[in-house]
Amino acid sequence: NRASGSIYRFPLVEVHGVPLMTPIAQDWSSIWAFSPDASDLLIATYPKAGTTWTQEIVDLLLHDGDAEVCKRAPTAIRIPFLEIQSPAPIPSGLDLLKSMKPPRVIKTHLPIQLVPEGFWENKCKVIYVARNAKDNLVSYYHFDRMNQSQPEPGPWEEYIQKFMKGNLGWGSWYDHVKGYWKEREKRNILYLFFEDMKEDPRREVVRIMRYLDLSLADNVIDKIVQLTSFKVMKDNPMANYTFIPKAVFDHSISAFMRKGEVGDWSNHFTPAQSQMFDEDYAKQMANVDIPFRTSI
Ligand code: A3P
């Protein structure tokens, strides 16, 4: 009994075997047809892997660490979310992109095979951020509780199963991280890890800066590290998603800026769940060796 065109928990609809929110699936042909400029930069992630954090770092790097410029609008307006479609919690990516001139920074959660081909044809720079499966799952679980535009997470035990089967928005975490990993050298993708960013944020900010062919002063880099710390971003209304109405993102259920830590999975998985998950993980990740860390 929703009003037509309003937000609700959209069911997932498969696009080429990947479950996506209904509005994305419905408008898939225009998303697939999107053609970026060669100067556009793509930030790609599985949901909850550290997208917003990376977006903030990149925006600050591109604006010489100017905090005020980077507060010109909420993250989702500064950096369009390519595939998001109305009605959705944030403005339609394609609409926003039409109103912005390149070079643009663009966010996507699409697995590599669903990224519009223009990004590869134009040799756009692509930053991929990956987070260890267990923490990624925990973060997604809490996000699905608070985000009223995604399917209900259901009980924790069942959520683990859904994650393992890839029955969540944007599909299988396993396929996602492997897809970009296998192509990272051939397609010049900067492949980052959430855990590395937590361990040594300055090192990772410098890594991103070099990939973007920028060279900022040491004090500017220090400032960017400070401005993109969890604490500062949590209190920054232009980075913490509090601009979204409570009917869509209910931060009283779980804040978007929730904990920002490595290893919170151990507060959620029982030993039996952890063992079951690890056994399945070994099978799903058998053909690849991505150096994920579940603690730092
Ligand atoms: P938690 O739910 O574990 O706290 P995304 O931006 O891809 O949706 O990812 C959100 C996750 O990144 C959340 O994880 C959020 O708290 C965390 N995060 C956001 N900004 C961060 C920062 N500056 N430092 C550490 N973690 C951050």
Coordinates of C-alpha atoms and ligand atoms in Angstrom, one line a residue:
N1 CA 0.0 0.0 0.0
R2 CA 2.7 2.5 -1.0
A3 CA 1.9 5.7 -2.7
S4 CA 2.9 5.6 -6.4
G5 CA 6.5 6.6 -6.9
S6 CA 7.4 6.7 -3.2
I7 CA 10.2 4.9 -1.4
Y8 CA 9.7 1.5 0.0
R9 CA 11.7 -1.7 0.3
F10 CA 12.2 -2.4 -3.3
P11 CA 12.3 -6.1 -4.2
L12 CA 15.5 -7.2 -6.0
V13 CA 15.2 -8.0 -9.7
E14 CA 18.0 -9.9 -11.6
V15 CA 19.8 -8.1 -14.4
H16 CA 22.1 -10.6 -16.2
G17 CA 22.0 -12.8 -13.0
V18 CA 22.8 -10.0 -10.6
P19 CA 20.0 -8.9 -8.1
L20 CA 19.5 -5.2 -8.2
M21 CA 16.9 -2.8 -6.8
T22 CA 13.7 -2.7 -8.9
P23 CA 14.2 0.9 -10.2
I24 CA 17.7 0.0 -11.4
A25 CA 16.6 -3.1 -13.2
Q26 CA 13.7 -1.2 -14.8
D27 CA 16.0 1.4 -16.2
W28 CA 18.9 -0.9 -17.0
S29 CA 19.1 -0.1 -20.7
S30 CA 19.8 3.6 -20.0
I31 CA 22.4 2.8 -17.3
W32 CA 24.2 0.4 -19.6
A33 CA 24.2 3.0 -22.4
F34 CA 25.9 5.6 -20.3
S35 CA 29.1 6.8 -21.9
P36 CA 31.6 8.5 -19.7
D37 CA 34.3 11.0 -20.7
A38 CA 37.9 9.7 -20.6
S39 CA 38.6 12.2 -17.8
D40 CA 35.9 10.7 -15.6
L41 CA 36.9 8.7 -12.6
L42 CA 35.0 5.7 -11.3
I43 CA 34.9 4.6 -7.6
A44 CA 33.6 1.0 -7.6
T45 CA 32.8 -1.1 -4.5
Y46 CA 30.6 -3.8 -3.2
P47 CA 28.1 -2.0 -0.9
K48 CA 29.5 -1.1 2.6
A49 CA 33.2 -1.6 1.6
G50 CA 34.3 2.0 2.3
T51 CA 32.7 3.9 -0.7
T52 CA 31.8 7.1 1.2
W53 CA 35.3 7.2 2.8
T54 CA 37.0 6.9 -0.5
Q55 CA 34.7 9.4 -2.1
E56 CA 35.6 11.9 0.6
I57 CA 39.3 11.3 0.1
V58 CA 39.1 11.7 -3.6
D59 CA 37.0 14.8 -3.5
L60 CA 39.5 16.4 -1.0
L61 CA 42.5 15.4 -3.1
L62 CA 40.9 16.9 -6.2
H63 CA 40.2 20.2 -4.3
D64 CA 43.6 20.5 -2.7
G65 CA 42.3 19.6 0.7
D66 CA 39.8 22.4 0.8
A67 CA 37.3 21.4 3.5
E68 CA 34.8 24.1 2.6
V69 CA 34.6 23.3 -1.1
C70 CA 34.1 19.6 -0.1
K71 CA 31.1 20.7 2.0
R72 CA 29.4 22.2 -1.1
A73 CA 26.8 19.4 -1.1
P74 CA 26.2 15.9 0.3
T75 CA 28.4 13.1 -1.0
A76 CA 25.7 11.7 -3.3
I77 CA 25.3 15.1 -5.0
R78 CA 29.0 15.8 -5.4
I79 CA 29.7 12.3 -6.7
P80 CA 26.8 10.8 -8.7
F81 CA 25.8 7.2 -8.0
L82 CA 25.7 5.9 -11.5
E83 CA 23.0 3.3 -11.4
I84 CA 20.7 4.7 -8.7
Q85 CA 17.3 5.5 -10.2
S86 CA 14.2 7.4 -9.0
P87 CA 12.4 6.8 -6.8
A88 CA 15.5 6.1 -4.7
P89 CA 17.0 7.4 -1.5
I90 CA 19.3 9.7 -3.5
P91 CA 19.1 11.6 -6.8
S92 CA 19.3 9.6 -10.0
G93 CA 22.9 9.2 -11.1
L94 CA 22.1 9.6 -14.8
D95 CA 20.2 12.8 -14.2
L96 CA 22.9 14.3 -12.1
L97 CA 25.6 13.3 -14.6
K98 CA 23.7 15.1 -17.4
S99 CA 24.0 18.3 -15.4
M100 CA 27.7 18.0 -14.7
K101 CA 30.6 18.6 -17.0
P102 CA 33.6 16.2 -17.0
P103 CA 35.9 15.5 -15.3
R104 CA 33.5 13.9 -12.9
V105 CA 33.9 11.4 -10.1
I106 CA 31.3 8.6 -10.4
K107 CA 30.3 6.0 -7.8
T108 CA 29.1 2.5 -8.7
H109 CA 28.3 -0.7 -6.9
L110 CA 28.0 -2.7 -10.2
P111 CA 30.1 -5.8 -10.6
I112 CA 32.7 -5.4 -13.2
Q113 CA 30.8 -7.2 -16.0
L114 CA 27.9 -4.7 -15.6
V115 CA 30.0 -1.5 -15.7
P116 CA 29.1 0.3 -18.9
E117 CA 31.7 -0.5 -21.6
G118 CA 32.5 3.1 -22.2
F119 CA 34.5 3.2 -19.0
W120 CA 36.9 0.6 -20.5
E121 CA 36.8 1.9 -24.0
N122 CA 37.8 5.4 -22.7
K123 CA 40.4 3.9 -20.3
C124 CA 38.9 5.8 -17.4
K125 CA 40.7 5.5 -14.1
V126 CA 38.9 3.2 -11.7
I127 CA 39.4 2.9 -7.9
Y128 CA 38.1 -0.3 -6.4
V129 CA 37.8 -0.7 -2.6
A130 CA 37.3 -4.1 -1.1
R131 CA 36.6 -5.0 2.5
N132 CA 36.9 -8.4 4.2
A133 CA 33.8 -10.5 3.8
K134 CA 32.8 -10.8 7.4
D135 CA 33.0 -7.1 8.2
N136 CA 31.4 -6.2 4.9
L137 CA 28.5 -8.6 5.7
V138 CA 28.0 -7.1 9.2
S139 CA 28.0 -3.6 7.8
Y140 CA 25.5 -4.5 5.1
Y141 CA 23.3 -6.2 7.6
H142 CA 23.0 -3.0 9.8
F143 CA 22.6 -0.9 6.7
D144 CA 19.7 -3.0 5.4
R145 CA 18.1 -2.6 8.8
M146 CA 18.2 1.2 8.6
N147 CA 17.8 1.7 4.8
Q148 CA 14.1 1.5 4.0
S149 CA 14.7 1.2 0.3
Q150 CA 16.4 -2.2 0.5
P151 CA 14.8 -5.6 1.2
E152 CA 14.4 -6.4 4.9
P153 CA 17.5 -8.1 6.2
G154 CA 15.6 -10.6 8.2
P155 CA 17.2 -12.5 11.1
W156 CA 21.0 -12.4 11.4
E157 CA 21.4 -16.2 10.9
E158 CA 19.4 -16.0 7.6
Y159 CA 21.3 -12.9 6.5
I160 CA 24.6 -14.8 6.6
Q161 CA 23.0 -17.3 4.2
K162 CA 21.8 -14.6 1.9
F163 CA 25.3 -13.1 1.8
M164 CA 26.9 -16.5 1.1
K165 CA 24.4 -17.1 -1.8
G166 CA 24.7 -13.6 -3.2
N167 CA 21.0 -12.9 -2.6
L168 CA 21.5 -9.2 -1.7
G169 CA 21.5 -6.0 -3.6
W170 CA 24.4 -6.0 -6.2
G171 CA 24.7 -9.7 -5.8
S172 CA 27.6 -11.9 -4.7
W173 CA 30.4 -10.3 -2.7
Y174 CA 32.7 -13.1 -3.8
D175 CA 32.1 -12.6 -7.5
H176 CA 32.4 -8.8 -7.0
V177 CA 35.8 -8.8 -5.4
K178 CA 37.1 -11.5 -7.7
G179 CA 35.8 -9.8 -10.8
Y180 CA 37.8 -6.5 -10.3
W181 CA 40.8 -8.4 -8.9
K182 CA 41.3 -10.5 -12.0
E183 CA 41.1 -7.4 -14.3
R184 CA 43.0 -4.9 -12.1
E185 CA 46.3 -5.0 -14.0
K186 CA 44.9 -5.2 -17.5
R187 CA 42.5 -2.4 -16.9
N188 CA 44.7 -0.2 -14.6
I189 CA 42.3 -0.5 -11.7
L190 CA 43.6 0.8 -8.3
Y191 CA 42.5 -2.0 -6.0
L192 CA 42.4 -0.8 -2.3
F193 CA 41.5 -2.6 0.9
F194 CA 39.4 -1.0 3.7
E195 CA 41.8 -2.7 6.2
D196 CA 44.8 -1.0 4.7
M197 CA 43.0 2.3 4.9
K198 CA 42.3 1.7 8.6
E199 CA 45.9 0.5 9.3
D200 CA 47.7 3.4 7.6
P201 CA 45.3 6.0 6.2
R202 CA 48.1 8.4 5.2
R203 CA 49.8 5.7 3.1
E204 CA 46.5 4.9 1.3
V205 CA 45.7 8.6 0.7
V206 CA 49.1 9.0 -0.9
R207 CA 48.5 5.9 -3.0
I208 CA 45.3 7.4 -4.3
M209 CA 46.9 10.7 -4.9
R210 CA 49.7 9.1 -7.0
Y211 CA 47.1 7.2 -9.0
L212 CA 45.3 10.5 -9.7
D213 CA 48.7 12.0 -10.9
L214 CA 48.5 14.6 -8.2
S215 CA 51.2 15.8 -5.9
L216 CA 50.0 17.7 -2.9
A217 CA 52.0 19.3 -0.1
D218 CA 52.7 17.1 3.0
N219 CA 50.6 19.4 5.3
V220 CA 47.7 19.1 2.8
I221 CA 47.9 15.3 2.8
D222 CA 47.9 15.4 6.7
K223 CA 44.8 17.6 6.6
I224 CA 43.0 15.2 4.2
V225 CA 43.8 12.3 6.5
Q226 CA 42.4 14.1 9.4
L227 CA 39.3 15.3 7.5
T228 CA 38.5 11.8 6.4
S229 CA 38.9 10.1 9.8
F230 CA 35.8 8.3 11.0
K231 CA 35.2 10.8 13.8
V232 CA 35.3 13.8 11.6
M233 CA 33.2 12.3 8.8
K234 CA 30.6 11.0 11.3
D235 CA 30.0 14.6 12.4
N236 CA 30.1 16.1 8.8
P237 CA 26.5 16.5 7.6
M238 CA 27.8 16.6 4.0
A239 CA 29.4 13.1 4.4
N240 CA 27.3 11.2 6.9
Y241 CA 24.1 10.8 5.0
T242 CA 21.9 12.5 7.5
F243 CA 20.6 14.7 4.7
I244 CA 18.4 11.7 3.6
P245 CA 14.9 11.8 5.2
K246 CA 14.4 9.5 8.2
A247 CA 11.6 7.7 6.3
V248 CA 14.4 6.4 4.0
F249 CA 17.6 6.2 6.1
D250 CA 16.6 5.7 9.8
H251 CA 19.8 6.5 11.6
S252 CA 18.0 5.8 14.9
I253 CA 18.0 2.1 13.9
S254 CA 21.7 2.1 12.9
A255 CA 23.8 5.1 11.9
F256 CA 25.2 5.2 8.4
M257 CA 28.6 6.0 10.1
R258 CA 28.2 3.1 12.4
K259 CA 31.5 1.9 13.8
G260 CA 34.1 2.2 11.0
E261 CA 36.3 -0.6 12.4
V262 CA 38.0 -3.8 11.3
G263 CA 37.0 -6.9 13.2
D264 CA 33.5 -6.0 14.3
W265 CA 32.4 -9.3 12.8
S266 CA 33.7 -11.1 15.9
N267 CA 30.9 -9.3 17.9
H268 CA 28.3 -10.8 15.6
F269 CA 29.3 -14.3 14.4
T270 CA 29.1 -17.2 16.8
P271 CA 32.1 -19.6 16.7
A272 CA 29.9 -22.1 14.8
Q273 CA 28.7 -19.4 12.3
S274 CA 32.3 -18.3 11.8
Q275 CA 33.4 -21.8 11.1
M276 CA 30.6 -22.5 8.7
F277 CA 31.3 -19.2 6.9
D278 CA 35.0 -19.9 6.6
E279 CA 34.5 -23.3 5.1
D280 CA 32.2 -21.9 2.5
Y281 CA 34.6 -19.0 1.9
A282 CA 37.4 -21.4 1.2
K283 CA 35.3 -23.0 -1.6
Q284 CA 34.1 -19.8 -3.1
M285 CA 37.5 -18.2 -3.1
A286 CA 39.5 -21.3 -4.0
N287 CA 40.5 -20.0 -7.4
V288 CA 42.0 -16.7 -6.3
D289 CA 44.4 -15.4 -3.7
I290 CA 43.2 -11.9 -2.6
P291 CA 45.0 -10.8 0.6
F292 CA 42.0 -10.0 2.7
R293 CA 42.5 -9.5 6.5
T294 CA 39.8 -9.9 9.1
S295 CA 41.9 -8.2 11.7
I296 CA 44.7 -5.6 11.7
Ligands
A3P1 P1 30.4 0.1 9.5 O1 29.0 -0.3 9.2 O2 31.3 -1.2 9.7 O3 30.6 1.1 10.5 P2 30.0 2.5 2.3 O4 30.4 3.9 2.3 O5 30.6 1.7 1.3 O6 28.5 2.4 2.4 O7 30.6 1.9 3.7 C1 30.1 2.2 4.9 C2 31.0 1.6 6.0 O8 32.3 2.4 6.0 C3 30.5 1.8 7.4 O9 31.0 0.7 8.1 C4 31.0 3.1 7.8 O10 31.0 3.3 9.2 C5 32.4 3.0 7.2 N1 33.1 4.3 7.1 C6 32.7 5.4 6.5 N2 33.6 6.4 6.6 C7 34.6 5.9 7.3 C8 35.9 6.4 7.7 N3 36.2 7.7 7.5 N4 36.7 5.6 8.4 C9 36.4 4.3 8.7 N5 35.2 3.8 8.3 C10 34.3 4.5 7.6

